Structures are given as structure tokens and as C-alpha cells.
Amino acid sequence: MLVAAAVCPCPPLLVPEVAAGAAPELDAARAACADALGVLAAARPDLLVVVGPAGADTRGRHPQGTPGSFRGFGVDLDVTLGTVENVVPNGASAKDDGTGGTGRTGGTGANGDDQALASGPGRTLPPSLAVAGWLLARVGWAAAPVDGLGVEETTETERCLQAGRDIAGRARRVALLVMGDASASRTLKAPGYLDERAAPFDAAVARALRDADLAALRALDAPLARELKAAGRAPWQVLAGAAEGADLTGGLLYEDAPYGVGYLVASWS
């Protein structure tokens, strides 16, 4: 059962070494993420599952200890998802893999193709989970074993919800760290250029996260989210599925749009 959740943005710029001279601009976001992770630890989970957007080559399950890197962003910095101790077994049962009991990992493919994507030689974290690994290391996470799930941004809503339900059933007390950005179309210089629909979309997401409004998260418009480059839509809907019946209360810890991209930090407990 889900006992707590934290929602954090996932730009590599959260990592000071990547942001370089611009690092202080996101100090408030980093502090909010640390506060949200503190709520997760205080919930005394048996398992922490990290969910974030991923491409077709990095979707699926990423067990604890899976490596990641920021070398693609010009920084010689490597991370892992949690420590290599107390690793969640790679041979988890079908119930444990967040795919709706298919017995295969990676059940969140855009086309419903459920390819086996268990971590193996050469498999690395998507950037969203690498940022999560950095955040967890920064706070010295040791409250529970960690497991990861990369979700393609095109994943249908119902598949996201079912993945969340499966995650919530993996342990008696499950915590969820949900990585994802809001729209990338808030200003003329934003990655997605200016789109007048972006600010209202982000405001609706912020309200849903503040209020732990599962219906509002379920109702997010997936095609619109793709047009606005809102990478967090699928992970947020995984959260909505995981939180069904949990009766959690939400709180919004941070809301801003530096660089024209919406960043939100929320905590549910």
C-alpha cells in the first residue's frame, strides 16, 4: 500500500555540476526536493519505487544499483539508483514488476508491446532516474530498498494507472518518488517555445498535486501534454494509480518555471 509520495522535477540542471554557474538559481528547488524526500523517509516504507520518464531504450525496470551518468551533459559524474547494498532482486515475481502481472518487465511501452527490459549488462538509467539517484545520494537515503521504473511519455493513461496499482501492491508500506517536469513551453526561449496553453496546464497540475486530486491527475490530457513537452504526465498518472484507496493528503512545496519549464515539488502523506 502507498504510504507516501514525493514529486520532483527531473532536469539534469538540478545537479550543480551540470548547472555550473547557474546552479544557485535552483537552490530552492533542491531544498524542496530534500524536504519531500524527508517525508518519504519519515513514512518508514518497506520499499521506495522511483518512477520517471524514459525513452524506448531505457523504459522498464531499473533495480537498485543500476548505474547512470551525466557524461552526456558534459559532466564527468556517475550515479547509481540507491546503493548497491540490500538490492531488490532482479528476479522479482510478476506481481513485483509493475507490469500488471505479465511476468515481464517494461510493461509500460507506448504500443502495449511489453518487451522484457530487466536491467542487464550495459543497461543504464534514463536521465530522470539518474537525477533521482543524485537526489537520493544527496540526502543519504537509507530508509528502504530502492527500485526504479522508466515510463515512456507516450504511455496510455490506463496503463500508467495499472502500473501504479501494481507498484502499490509490492510491499506493505510503499513510498513513491515521482520524477517529471511540467510544460516546456512557458516562454519564448523555452525548449518548446511559447504556448499560451502551457501556464493553465501547469496550474492545473500544481492544484492536483497540492490537493492529492487523483481524478484530476487521471484526467490529464495526454496529447496536450505531449504538445507542451510535459514529460511528467505519465509518471504523475502512475502516482494516481498507486494512490487509489490510500487517502493521502498533498502539499505543494515548490512551483516555478525557470528557463521556461515548469518545475513542481509536492509531498503526499
PDB file of C-alpha atoms in Angstrom, residues 47-207:
ATOM      1  CA  LEU A  47      10.228  -0.177  -0.378  1.00  0.00           C
ATOM      2  CA  LEU A  48      10.854   3.006  -2.352  1.00  0.00           C
ATOM      3  CA  VAL A  49       9.925   2.912  -6.035  1.00  0.00           C
ATOM      4  CA  VAL A  50      11.229   5.688  -8.287  1.00  0.00           C
ATOM      5  CA  VAL A  51       9.247   6.427 -11.449  1.00  0.00           C
ATOM      6  CA  GLY A  52      10.334   8.770 -14.218  1.00  0.00           C
ATOM      7  CA  PRO A  53      10.007   9.418 -17.952  1.00  0.00           C
ATOM      8  CA  ALA A  54      12.198   7.313 -20.219  1.00  0.00           C
ATOM      9  CA  GLY A  55      12.821   6.614 -23.857  1.00  0.00           C
ATOM     10  CA  ALA A  56      12.148   3.327 -25.622  1.00  0.00           C
ATOM     11  CA  ASP A  57      15.679   2.112 -24.847  1.00  0.00           C
ATOM     12  CA  THR A  58      15.554   2.890 -21.112  1.00  0.00           C
ATOM     13  CA  ARG A  59      11.952   2.184 -20.183  1.00  0.00           C
ATOM     14  CA  GLY A  60      11.078  -0.620 -17.793  1.00  0.00           C
ATOM     15  CA  ARG A  61      12.531  -1.770 -14.519  1.00  0.00           C
ATOM     16  CA  HIS A  62      15.839  -0.482 -13.124  1.00  0.00           C
ATOM     17  CA  PRO A  63      16.817  -2.400  -9.978  1.00  0.00           C
ATOM     18  CA  GLN A  64      18.717  -0.797  -7.139  1.00  0.00           C
ATOM     19  CA  GLY A  65      22.334  -0.224  -8.065  1.00  0.00           C
ATOM     20  CA  THR A  66      21.650   0.410 -11.764  1.00  0.00           C
ATOM     21  CA  PRO A  67      24.237   2.955 -12.950  1.00  0.00           C
ATOM     22  CA  GLY A  68      23.579   6.319 -14.516  1.00  0.00           C
ATOM     23  CA  SER A  69      25.726   9.166 -15.737  1.00  0.00           C
ATOM     24  CA  PHE A  70      25.701  12.854 -16.584  1.00  0.00           C
ATOM     25  CA  ARG A  71      28.516  12.489 -19.099  1.00  0.00           C
ATOM     26  CA  GLY A  72      26.023  13.152 -21.872  1.00  0.00           C
ATOM     27  CA  PHE A  73      25.589  16.615 -20.388  1.00  0.00           C
ATOM     28  CA  GLY A  74      29.310  17.332 -20.391  1.00  0.00           C
ATOM     29  CA  VAL A  75      29.978  16.388 -16.758  1.00  0.00           C
ATOM     30  CA  ASP A  76      32.181  13.549 -15.556  1.00  0.00           C
ATOM     31  CA  LEU A  77      29.733  12.418 -12.879  1.00  0.00           C
ATOM     32  CA  ASP A  78      28.324   8.932 -12.346  1.00  0.00           C
ATOM     33  CA  VAL A  79      25.477   7.862 -10.056  1.00  0.00           C
ATOM     34  CA  THR A  80      23.571   4.737  -9.116  1.00  0.00           C
ATOM     35  CA  LEU A  81      19.932   4.281  -8.197  1.00  0.00           C
ATOM     36  CA  GLY A  82      20.365   3.848  -4.464  1.00  0.00           C
ATOM     37  CA  THR A  83      23.316   1.971  -3.045  1.00  0.00           C
ATOM     38  CA  VAL A  84      24.412  -1.474  -4.144  1.00  0.00           C
ATOM     39  CA  GLU A  85      23.528  -2.865  -0.728  1.00  0.00           C
ATOM     40  CA  ASN A  86      20.161  -4.501   0.026  1.00  0.00           C
ATOM     41  CA  VAL A  87      19.455  -4.712  -3.684  1.00  0.00           C
ATOM     42  CA  VAL A  88      15.909  -5.620  -4.704  1.00  0.00           C
ATOM     43  CA  PRO A  89      16.326  -8.976  -6.518  1.00  0.00           C
ATOM     44  CA  ASN A  90      16.243  -8.772 -10.307  1.00  0.00           C
ATOM     45  CA  GLY A  91      14.229 -11.986 -10.411  1.00  0.00           C
ATOM     46  CA  ALA A  92      11.183 -10.431  -8.778  1.00  0.00           C
ATOM     47  CA  SER A  93       7.823 -12.057  -9.267  1.00  0.00           C
ATOM     48  CA  ALA A  94       5.318 -10.801 -11.821  1.00  0.00           C
ATOM     49  CA  LYS A  95       3.464  -9.036  -9.034  1.00  0.00           C
ATOM     50  CA  ASP A  96       6.630  -7.126  -8.229  1.00  0.00           C
ATOM     51  CA  ASP A  97       7.496  -5.761 -11.655  1.00  0.00           C
ATOM     52  CA  GLY A  98       4.844  -3.093 -12.086  1.00  0.00           C
ATOM     53  CA  THR A  99       3.501  -4.509 -15.353  1.00  0.00           C
ATOM     54  CA  GLY A 100       0.078  -5.772 -14.388  1.00  0.00           C
ATOM     55  CA  GLY A 101       1.195  -9.317 -13.691  1.00  0.00           C
ATOM     56  CA  THR A 102       2.552 -10.096 -17.152  1.00  0.00           C
ATOM     57  CA  GLY A 103       5.677 -11.637 -15.662  1.00  0.00           C
ATOM     58  CA  ARG A 104       7.768  -9.307 -17.828  1.00  0.00           C
ATOM     59  CA  THR A 105       9.391  -6.025 -17.007  1.00  0.00           C
ATOM     60  CA  GLY A 106       8.928  -2.886 -19.041  1.00  0.00           C
ATOM     61  CA  GLY A 107       5.160  -3.203 -19.251  1.00  0.00           C
ATOM     62  CA  THR A 108       4.693   0.494 -19.971  1.00  0.00           C
ATOM     63  CA  GLY A 109       5.597   0.502 -23.639  1.00  0.00           C
ATOM     64  CA  ALA A 110       3.880   3.073 -25.825  1.00  0.00           C
ATOM     65  CA  ASN A 111       2.374   0.425 -28.062  1.00  0.00           C
ATOM     66  CA  GLY A 112       1.493  -2.160 -25.430  1.00  0.00           C
ATOM     67  CA  ASP A 113       4.327  -4.422 -26.529  1.00  0.00           C
ATOM     68  CA  ASP A 114       5.627  -5.371 -23.054  1.00  0.00           C
ATOM     69  CA  GLN A 115       9.163  -6.181 -24.170  1.00  0.00           C
ATOM     70  CA  ALA A 116      11.426  -7.681 -21.495  1.00  0.00           C
ATOM     71  CA  LEU A 117      13.538  -4.851 -20.177  1.00  0.00           C
ATOM     72  CA  ALA A 118      15.074  -6.197 -16.985  1.00  0.00           C
ATOM     73  CA  SER A 119      18.328  -4.488 -16.154  1.00  0.00           C
ATOM     74  CA  GLY A 120      21.345  -6.266 -17.539  1.00  0.00           C
ATOM     75  CA  PRO A 121      24.877  -5.624 -18.817  1.00  0.00           C
ATOM     76  CA  GLY A 122      25.118  -2.219 -20.428  1.00  0.00           C
ATOM     77  CA  ARG A 123      21.722  -1.057 -19.148  1.00  0.00           C
ATOM     78  CA  THR A 124      21.812   2.456 -17.694  1.00  0.00           C
ATOM     79  CA  LEU A 125      19.364   4.826 -16.070  1.00  0.00           C
ATOM     80  CA  PRO A 126      17.359   7.319 -18.116  1.00  0.00           C
ATOM     81  CA  PRO A 127      18.235  10.922 -17.195  1.00  0.00           C
ATOM     82  CA  SER A 128      15.143  11.263 -14.984  1.00  0.00           C
ATOM     83  CA  LEU A 129      16.195   8.338 -12.788  1.00  0.00           C
ATOM     84  CA  ALA A 130      19.816   9.494 -12.808  1.00  0.00           C
ATOM     85  CA  VAL A 131      18.617  12.783 -11.304  1.00  0.00           C
ATOM     86  CA  ALA A 132      16.627  10.773  -8.763  1.00  0.00           C
ATOM     87  CA  GLY A 133      19.755   8.786  -7.921  1.00  0.00           C
ATOM     88  CA  TRP A 134      21.629  12.026  -7.353  1.00  0.00           C
ATOM     89  CA  LEU A 135      18.850  13.377  -5.097  1.00  0.00           C
ATOM     90  CA  LEU A 136      18.781  10.175  -3.045  1.00  0.00           C
ATOM     91  CA  ALA A 137      22.556  10.205  -2.632  1.00  0.00           C
ATOM     92  CA  ARG A 138      22.456  13.875  -1.655  1.00  0.00           C
ATOM     93  CA  VAL A 139      20.158  13.133   1.314  1.00  0.00           C
ATOM     94  CA  GLY A 140      21.909   9.878   2.161  1.00  0.00           C
ATOM     95  CA  TRP A 141      18.822   7.735   1.540  1.00  0.00           C
ATOM     96  CA  ALA A 142      18.908   4.603   3.691  1.00  0.00           C
ATOM     97  CA  ALA A 143      15.274   4.277   4.762  1.00  0.00           C
ATOM     98  CA  ALA A 144      14.352   1.398   2.432  1.00  0.00           C
ATOM     99  CA  PRO A 145      15.497  -0.575  -0.628  1.00  0.00           C
ATOM    100  CA  VAL A 146      15.023   1.238  -3.936  1.00  0.00           C
ATOM    101  CA  ASP A 147      13.643   0.093  -7.278  1.00  0.00           C
ATOM    102  CA  GLY A 148      13.082   2.119 -10.435  1.00  0.00           C
ATOM    103  CA  LEU A 149      10.666   2.205 -13.356  1.00  0.00           C
ATOM    104  CA  GLY A 150      11.162   4.164 -16.563  1.00  0.00           C
ATOM    105  CA  VAL A 151       7.890   5.050 -18.302  1.00  0.00           C
ATOM    106  CA  GLU A 152       7.628   6.187 -21.894  1.00  0.00           C
ATOM    107  CA  GLU A 153       5.989   9.584 -22.230  1.00  0.00           C
ATOM    108  CA  THR A 154       3.512   8.182 -24.778  1.00  0.00           C
ATOM    109  CA  THR A 155       2.174   5.514 -22.412  1.00  0.00           C
ATOM    110  CA  GLU A 156      -1.616   5.440 -22.314  1.00  0.00           C
ATOM    111  CA  THR A 157      -3.355   6.655 -19.166  1.00  0.00           C
ATOM    112  CA  GLU A 158      -4.872   3.300 -18.198  1.00  0.00           C
ATOM    113  CA  ARG A 159      -1.515   1.553 -18.485  1.00  0.00           C
ATOM    114  CA  CYS A 160       0.021   4.205 -16.223  1.00  0.00           C
ATOM    115  CA  LEU A 161      -2.756   3.758 -13.673  1.00  0.00           C
ATOM    116  CA  GLN A 162      -2.378  -0.022 -13.695  1.00  0.00           C
ATOM    117  CA  ALA A 163       1.392   0.229 -13.259  1.00  0.00           C
ATOM    118  CA  GLY A 164       0.745   2.408 -10.217  1.00  0.00           C
ATOM    119  CA  ARG A 165      -1.715  -0.075  -8.746  1.00  0.00           C
ATOM    120  CA  ASP A 166       0.822  -2.856  -9.187  1.00  0.00           C
ATOM    121  CA  ILE A 167       3.534  -0.793  -7.504  1.00  0.00           C
ATOM    122  CA  ALA A 168       1.294  -0.101  -4.513  1.00  0.00           C
ATOM    123  CA  GLY A 169       0.829  -3.835  -4.042  1.00  0.00           C
ATOM    124  CA  ARG A 170       4.518  -4.686  -3.971  1.00  0.00           C
ATOM    125  CA  ALA A 171       5.006  -4.241  -0.208  1.00  0.00           C
ATOM    126  CA  ARG A 172       3.042  -3.494   2.926  1.00  0.00           C
ATOM    127  CA  ARG A 173       4.400   0.065   3.029  1.00  0.00           C
ATOM    128  CA  VAL A 174       5.425   1.543  -0.328  1.00  0.00           C
ATOM    129  CA  ALA A 175       6.818   5.021  -0.933  1.00  0.00           C
ATOM    130  CA  LEU A 176       6.922   6.555  -4.404  1.00  0.00           C
ATOM    131  CA  LEU A 177       9.357   9.116  -5.788  1.00  0.00           C
ATOM    132  CA  VAL A 178       7.819  10.536  -8.963  1.00  0.00           C
ATOM    133  CA  MET A 179      10.139  12.400 -11.305  1.00  0.00           C
ATOM    134  CA  GLY A 180       8.805  14.634 -14.069  1.00  0.00           C
ATOM    135  CA  ASP A 181       8.683  18.163 -15.421  1.00  0.00           C
ATOM    136  CA  ALA A 182       5.621  20.183 -16.324  1.00  0.00           C
ATOM    137  CA  SER A 183       5.373  22.023 -19.656  1.00  0.00           C
ATOM    138  CA  ALA A 184       8.446  23.222 -21.522  1.00  0.00           C
ATOM    139  CA  SER A 185       6.561  25.997 -23.315  1.00  0.00           C
ATOM    140  CA  ARG A 186       6.235  28.798 -20.804  1.00  0.00           C
ATOM    141  CA  THR A 187       8.395  31.464 -22.518  1.00  0.00           C
ATOM    142  CA  LEU A 188       9.719  32.400 -25.935  1.00  0.00           C
ATOM    143  CA  LYS A 189      13.113  30.921 -25.017  1.00  0.00           C
ATOM    144  CA  ALA A 190      11.681  27.696 -23.600  1.00  0.00           C
ATOM    145  CA  PRO A 191      12.620  24.386 -25.277  1.00  0.00           C
ATOM    146  CA  GLY A 192       9.097  24.168 -26.709  1.00  0.00           C
ATOM    147  CA  TYR A 193       8.757  27.909 -27.464  1.00  0.00           C
ATOM    148  CA  LEU A 194       5.835  29.872 -26.000  1.00  0.00           C
ATOM    149  CA  ASP A 195       2.447  28.179 -25.915  1.00  0.00           C
ATOM    150  CA  GLU A 196      -0.410  30.001 -24.208  1.00  0.00           C
ATOM    151  CA  ARG A 197      -1.867  26.676 -23.074  1.00  0.00           C
ATOM    152  CA  ALA A 198       1.214  25.864 -21.007  1.00  0.00           C
ATOM    153  CA  ALA A 199       0.608  28.051 -17.942  1.00  0.00           C
ATOM    154  CA  PRO A 200      -3.009  26.859 -17.430  1.00  0.00           C
ATOM    155  CA  PHE A 201      -1.892  23.247 -17.876  1.00  0.00           C
ATOM    156  CA  ASP A 202       0.861  23.645 -15.281  1.00  0.00           C
ATOM    157  CA  ALA A 203      -1.503  25.421 -12.875  1.00  0.00           C
ATOM    158  CA  ALA A 204      -3.966  22.538 -13.114  1.00  0.00           C
ATOM    159  CA  VAL A 205      -1.213  20.018 -12.389  1.00  0.00           C
ATOM    160  CA  ALA A 206       0.010  22.097  -9.441  1.00  0.00           C
ATOM    161  CA  ARG A 207      -3.511  22.144  -7.963  1.00  0.00           C
TER     162      ARG A 207
END
